[in-house]
Amino acid sequence: MTERLDGTVALVTGASSGIGHATARALAGQGATVALVARRKDRLAALAAAIEQDGGHALAIEADITDRDQAQGAVETTVSKLGRLDTVVNNAGVMLLGPAESAPIEEWERMVALNVNGLLYVSHAALPHLLKAAEGEPRQVTDLVNISSIAGRVARASVGVYNLTKFGVTAFTEALRQEVGTRHVRISVVEPGAVATELITHVRQEVLMELAKRMGQMEVLQPEDIADAVAYIVTRPRRVAVNEMLVRPTNQEM
Ligand SMILES: NC(=O)c1ccc[n+]([C@@H]2O[C@H](COP(=O)([O-])OP(=O)(O)OC[C@H]3O[C@@H](n4cnc5c(N)ncnc54)[C@H](OP(=O)(O)O)[C@@H]3O)[C@@H](O)[C@H]2O)c1
């Protein structure tokens, strides 16, 4: 049932590490030419080289997507240099945890700026291109996949603003799905549980200790596990839309 992505173009935000890095490789492995978007250009260049070495095609685009012009520019550069846009993975995100009372307000602003605004800027710029590509060959269907989180479904103390951004991503996904699904643009949300990435390294030290207690002996997911979920969604036949996928480590309770 898997349909390869040959002849299509994908854009992955946050491709310089973790889930985005693994997803870009997975989509390239399915035949897509992949635009790699993030701020750390050296990482993107290394990934592009690795993809090319494997016989794929990739374009590194340095952009801070919390800046509207840069987010729109990343989409426009993709289309002008690669000719089209069929798949968007809104993956870039930041998770800054801790009790609301003692939280630096800048942490809340960073999460809203990236997890909400960045995702919206990229989605808004990409939609016309996704709608256009869905009208023609090779697949007559296109995909926008939003990476939310288990935190987009379950609220917990010390996670409030991250919860707010990810619940929002899940809601936006469903509303947009209703708007464009009839024109064969599939809008999906993936909600990972704990994954071994750099995400946690941005959390303040005192909060990290509390978090470690919650994690206990959990065997966390690898970025490739989530890349696999994204690849599954976007390689379905035209008639099949996997709207939502929640992927937890087997022994994660909440
Ligand atoms: N890891 C988990 O347990 C987990 C669980 C559920 C959901 N998620 C979600 O998965 C997504 C990916 O996170 P990850 O775990 O793979 O973490 P990660 O390794 O920290 O990756 C985050 C990515 O976002 C990029 N990024 C950060 N700020 C950016 C900006 N202003 N503009 C463009 N790109 C930016 C980073 O690249 P640069 O720094 O180079 O810009 C990096 O590539 C996030 O949305 C996260 O909320 C993760």
Coordinates of C-alpha atoms and ligand atoms in Angstrom, one line a residue:
M1 CA 0.0 0.0 0.0
T2 CA 3.0 2.3 0.4
E3 CA 3.2 4.9 -2.4
R4 CA 6.6 6.4 -2.9
L5 CA 7.2 10.2 -3.1
D6 CA 9.3 10.2 -6.3
G7 CA 8.8 13.5 -8.2
T8 CA 7.6 15.4 -5.1
V9 CA 9.1 18.0 -2.9
A10 CA 8.9 18.0 0.9
L11 CA 9.8 20.8 3.4
V12 CA 10.7 19.8 7.0
T13 CA 11.1 22.5 9.7
G14 CA 13.6 21.8 12.5
A15 CA 15.5 19.5 10.3
S16 CA 18.9 20.2 12.0
S17 CA 18.3 17.7 14.9
G18 CA 16.0 15.1 16.4
I19 CA 12.7 14.2 14.9
G20 CA 13.0 16.6 12.0
H21 CA 16.4 15.3 11.0
A22 CA 15.2 11.7 11.0
T23 CA 12.0 12.7 9.2
A24 CA 13.9 14.5 6.4
R25 CA 16.0 11.3 5.9
A26 CA 12.9 9.1 5.8
L27 CA 11.1 11.3 3.2
A28 CA 14.3 11.5 1.1
G29 CA 14.4 7.7 1.3
Q30 CA 10.9 7.6 -0.1
G31 CA 12.1 9.6 -3.1
A32 CA 11.1 13.1 -2.1
T33 CA 13.5 16.1 -2.7
V34 CA 13.6 17.6 0.8
A35 CA 14.0 21.3 1.8
L36 CA 15.7 21.3 5.2
V37 CA 14.8 24.3 7.3
A38 CA 16.3 25.4 10.6
R39 CA 18.8 28.0 12.0
R40 CA 21.9 25.9 12.3
K41 CA 23.2 25.9 8.7
D42 CA 26.2 23.7 9.3
R43 CA 23.9 20.9 10.6
L44 CA 21.6 21.3 7.6
A45 CA 24.5 21.2 5.2
A46 CA 25.8 18.0 6.7
L47 CA 22.4 16.4 6.5
A48 CA 22.0 17.5 2.9
A49 CA 25.3 16.0 2.1
A50 CA 24.4 12.7 3.8
I51 CA 21.1 12.6 1.8
E52 CA 22.9 13.2 -1.5
Q53 CA 25.4 10.5 -0.6
D54 CA 22.5 8.1 -0.2
G55 CA 21.3 9.0 -3.7
G56 CA 18.6 11.5 -2.6
H57 CA 18.2 15.2 -3.1
A58 CA 18.1 18.0 -0.5
L59 CA 18.3 21.7 -0.1
A60 CA 19.5 23.4 3.1
I61 CA 17.6 26.6 3.9
E62 CA 18.7 28.6 7.0
A63 CA 15.7 30.3 8.5
D64 CA 14.4 31.4 11.9
I65 CA 10.7 30.6 11.4
T66 CA 9.6 32.8 14.3
D67 CA 10.3 35.6 11.9
R68 CA 7.4 35.8 9.5
D69 CA 9.5 37.0 6.5
Q70 CA 12.0 34.2 7.0
A71 CA 9.3 31.6 7.4
Q72 CA 7.6 32.8 4.2
G73 CA 11.0 33.1 2.5
A74 CA 11.8 29.4 3.3
V75 CA 8.6 28.3 1.6
E76 CA 9.2 30.5 -1.4
T77 CA 12.8 29.5 -1.8
T78 CA 11.7 25.8 -1.7
V79 CA 9.2 26.4 -4.5
S80 CA 11.4 28.7 -6.6
K81 CA 14.4 26.3 -6.4
L82 CA 12.7 23.0 -6.4
G83 CA 9.7 23.8 -8.5
R84 CA 6.8 22.7 -6.3
L85 CA 5.7 21.7 -2.8
D86 CA 3.8 18.5 -1.9
T87 CA 4.6 17.7 1.7
V88 CA 5.2 20.0 4.7
V89 CA 6.2 18.7 8.1
N90 CA 5.8 21.4 10.8
N91 CA 8.2 19.9 13.3
A92 CA 10.3 22.8 14.7
G93 CA 9.4 23.3 18.4
V94 CA 10.7 24.1 21.8
M95 CA 9.6 22.7 25.2
L96 CA 10.4 24.9 28.3
L97 CA 8.8 23.4 31.4
G98 CA 8.4 24.5 35.0
P99 CA 5.8 25.9 37.4
A100 CA 4.0 29.0 36.1
E101 CA 4.7 30.9 39.2
S102 CA 8.5 31.0 38.8
A103 CA 8.7 30.8 35.0
P104 CA 10.6 33.4 33.1
I105 CA 8.0 35.0 30.8
E106 CA 10.5 34.9 28.0
E107 CA 10.2 31.1 28.0
W108 CA 6.5 31.3 27.4
E109 CA 7.1 33.9 24.6
R110 CA 9.7 31.5 22.9
M111 CA 7.2 28.6 22.9
V112 CA 4.4 30.6 21.5
A113 CA 6.7 32.3 18.9
L114 CA 7.9 28.9 17.6
N115 CA 5.3 26.3 18.4
V116 CA 2.4 28.5 17.4
N117 CA 3.5 31.5 15.2
G118 CA 6.2 29.7 13.4
L119 CA 3.9 26.8 12.5
L120 CA 1.2 29.2 11.3
Y121 CA 3.6 31.3 9.2
V122 CA 4.9 28.2 7.4
S123 CA 1.4 26.7 7.0
H124 CA -0.1 29.9 5.6
A125 CA 2.7 30.3 3.1
A126 CA 2.6 26.7 2.1
L127 CA -1.1 26.2 1.6
P128 CA -1.5 27.7 -1.9
H129 CA 1.4 25.5 -3.1
L130 CA 0.0 22.4 -1.5
L131 CA -3.5 23.0 -3.0
K132 CA -1.9 23.5 -6.4
A133 CA 0.3 20.4 -6.3
A134 CA -2.7 18.3 -5.2
E135 CA -4.4 19.1 -8.5
G136 CA -1.9 17.3 -10.6
E137 CA 0.6 14.5 -11.1
P138 CA 2.4 12.6 -9.7
R139 CA 0.1 11.9 -6.7
Q140 CA -2.9 14.2 -6.9
V141 CA -2.7 14.5 -3.1
T142 CA -0.5 16.5 -0.8
D143 CA 0.2 16.5 3.0
L144 CA 0.8 18.9 5.8
V145 CA 1.8 17.1 9.0
N146 CA 2.0 18.9 12.3
I147 CA 4.1 17.6 15.1
S148 CA 2.2 18.1 18.2
S149 CA 2.8 16.0 21.4
I150 CA 1.1 13.8 24.0
A151 CA 1.2 17.3 25.7
G152 CA -1.4 18.3 23.1
R153 CA -3.8 15.8 24.6
V154 CA -3.0 15.6 28.3
A155 CA -2.3 18.6 30.5
R156 CA 0.0 18.4 33.4
A157 CA 1.3 20.6 36.2
S158 CA 4.5 22.5 35.1
V159 CA 3.7 21.9 31.4
G160 CA 1.0 24.5 31.0
V161 CA 2.2 26.8 28.3
Y162 CA 3.7 23.9 26.3
N163 CA 0.3 22.2 26.7
L164 CA -1.3 25.4 25.4
T165 CA 0.8 25.5 22.3
K166 CA 0.4 21.8 21.5
F167 CA -3.4 21.6 22.2
G168 CA -3.6 24.6 19.8
V169 CA -1.7 22.7 17.1
T170 CA -4.1 19.7 17.4
A171 CA -7.1 22.0 17.2
F172 CA -5.7 23.9 14.2
T173 CA -5.0 20.6 12.4
E174 CA -8.6 19.4 12.7
A175 CA -10.1 22.8 11.6
L176 CA -7.8 23.0 8.6
R177 CA -8.4 19.4 7.7
Q178 CA -12.1 20.2 7.3
E179 CA -11.3 23.2 5.0
V180 CA -9.0 21.5 2.5
G181 CA -9.5 17.8 2.7
T182 CA -12.1 17.9 -0.1
R183 CA -9.3 19.3 -2.4
H184 CA -7.0 16.4 -1.5
V185 CA -4.7 18.3 0.9
R186 CA -4.4 16.0 3.9
I187 CA -3.8 17.7 7.2
S188 CA -2.5 15.4 10.0
V189 CA -1.2 15.6 13.5
V190 CA 1.4 13.3 15.1
E191 CA 1.6 13.3 18.9
P192 CA 4.8 11.8 20.2
G193 CA 5.4 10.7 23.8
A194 CA 9.0 11.0 25.1
V195 CA 11.7 10.8 22.4
A196 CA 15.4 11.0 22.8
T197 CA 16.3 14.3 21.2
E198 CA 17.9 17.7 22.1
L199 CA 14.4 19.0 23.2
I200 CA 15.0 18.5 26.9
T201 CA 18.4 20.2 26.9
H202 CA 16.7 23.6 26.8
V203 CA 14.8 23.0 30.1
R204 CA 16.2 24.8 33.2
Q205 CA 18.4 22.6 35.5
E206 CA 16.1 22.7 38.5
V207 CA 13.1 21.7 36.4
L208 CA 15.1 18.9 34.7
M209 CA 15.6 17.1 38.1
E210 CA 11.9 17.0 38.6
L211 CA 11.3 15.8 35.1
A212 CA 13.9 13.0 35.6
K213 CA 11.7 11.7 38.5
R214 CA 8.6 11.6 36.3
M215 CA 10.5 9.8 33.5
G216 CA 11.6 7.0 35.8
Q217 CA 12.8 4.0 34.0
M218 CA 11.0 4.8 30.8
E219 CA 12.5 3.4 27.6
V220 CA 12.1 6.5 25.4
L221 CA 11.4 6.5 21.6
Q222 CA 14.1 7.2 19.0
P223 CA 13.6 10.0 16.5
E224 CA 13.4 7.4 13.7
D225 CA 10.2 6.0 15.4
I226 CA 8.4 9.3 14.8
A227 CA 9.9 9.7 11.3
D228 CA 8.5 6.3 10.6
A229 CA 5.0 7.5 11.6
V230 CA 5.3 10.6 9.4
A231 CA 6.5 8.5 6.5
Y232 CA 3.6 6.2 6.9
I233 CA 1.1 9.0 6.9
V234 CA 2.4 10.7 3.7
T235 CA 2.9 7.5 1.7
R236 CA -0.8 6.4 2.0
P237 CA -2.8 6.1 -1.2
R238 CA -4.8 9.3 -2.2
R239 CA -8.0 8.0 -0.7
V240 CA -6.5 7.4 2.8
A241 CA -6.0 10.2 5.3
V242 CA -4.5 9.3 8.6
N243 CA -5.7 12.3 10.5
E244 CA -4.0 11.7 13.9
M245 CA -1.3 9.4 15.3
L246 CA -0.4 9.2 19.0
V247 CA 2.9 7.3 19.5
R248 CA 4.1 6.7 23.1
P249 CA 7.0 4.6 24.5
T250 CA 5.4 1.3 25.4
N251 CA 6.0 1.9 29.1
Q252 CA 5.1 5.6 29.3
E253 CA 2.1 5.9 31.6
M254 CA 0.8 9.5 31.0
Ligands
LIG1 N1 11.4 14.9 22.0 C1 10.3 14.6 22.5 O1 10.1 13.9 23.6 C2 9.0 15.2 21.9 C3 7.8 14.7 22.3 C4 6.6 15.2 21.7 C5 6.7 16.2 20.8 N2 7.9 16.6 20.4 C6 8.0 17.7 19.3 O2 8.8 17.3 18.3 C7 9.3 18.4 17.6 C8 10.8 18.3 17.3 O3 11.5 18.3 18.5 P1 12.7 17.3 18.8 O4 12.3 16.5 20.0 O5 13.2 16.7 17.6 O6 13.7 18.4 19.4 P2 15.1 19.1 18.9 O7 16.1 18.0 18.6 O8 15.4 20.1 19.9 O9 14.7 19.8 17.5 C9 14.0 21.0 17.5 C10 14.3 21.6 16.1 O10 13.6 22.8 16.0 C11 14.5 23.8 15.3 N3 14.3 25.1 15.7 C12 14.3 25.7 17.0 N4 14.0 27.0 16.9 C13 13.8 27.3 15.6 C14 13.5 28.5 14.9 N5 13.4 29.6 15.5 N6 13.4 28.4 13.5 C15 13.6 27.2 12.9 N7 13.8 26.1 13.5 C16 14.0 26.1 14.8 C17 15.9 23.3 15.8 O11 16.9 23.7 14.9 P3 17.9 25.0 15.1 O12 18.2 25.1 16.5 O13 19.0 24.7 14.2 O14 17.1 26.2 14.6 C18 15.8 21.8 15.8 O15 16.1 21.3 14.5 C19 8.9 19.6 18.5 O16 7.8 20.3 17.9 C20 8.6 19.0 19.8 O17 7.7 19.8 20.5 C21 9.1 16.1 20.9

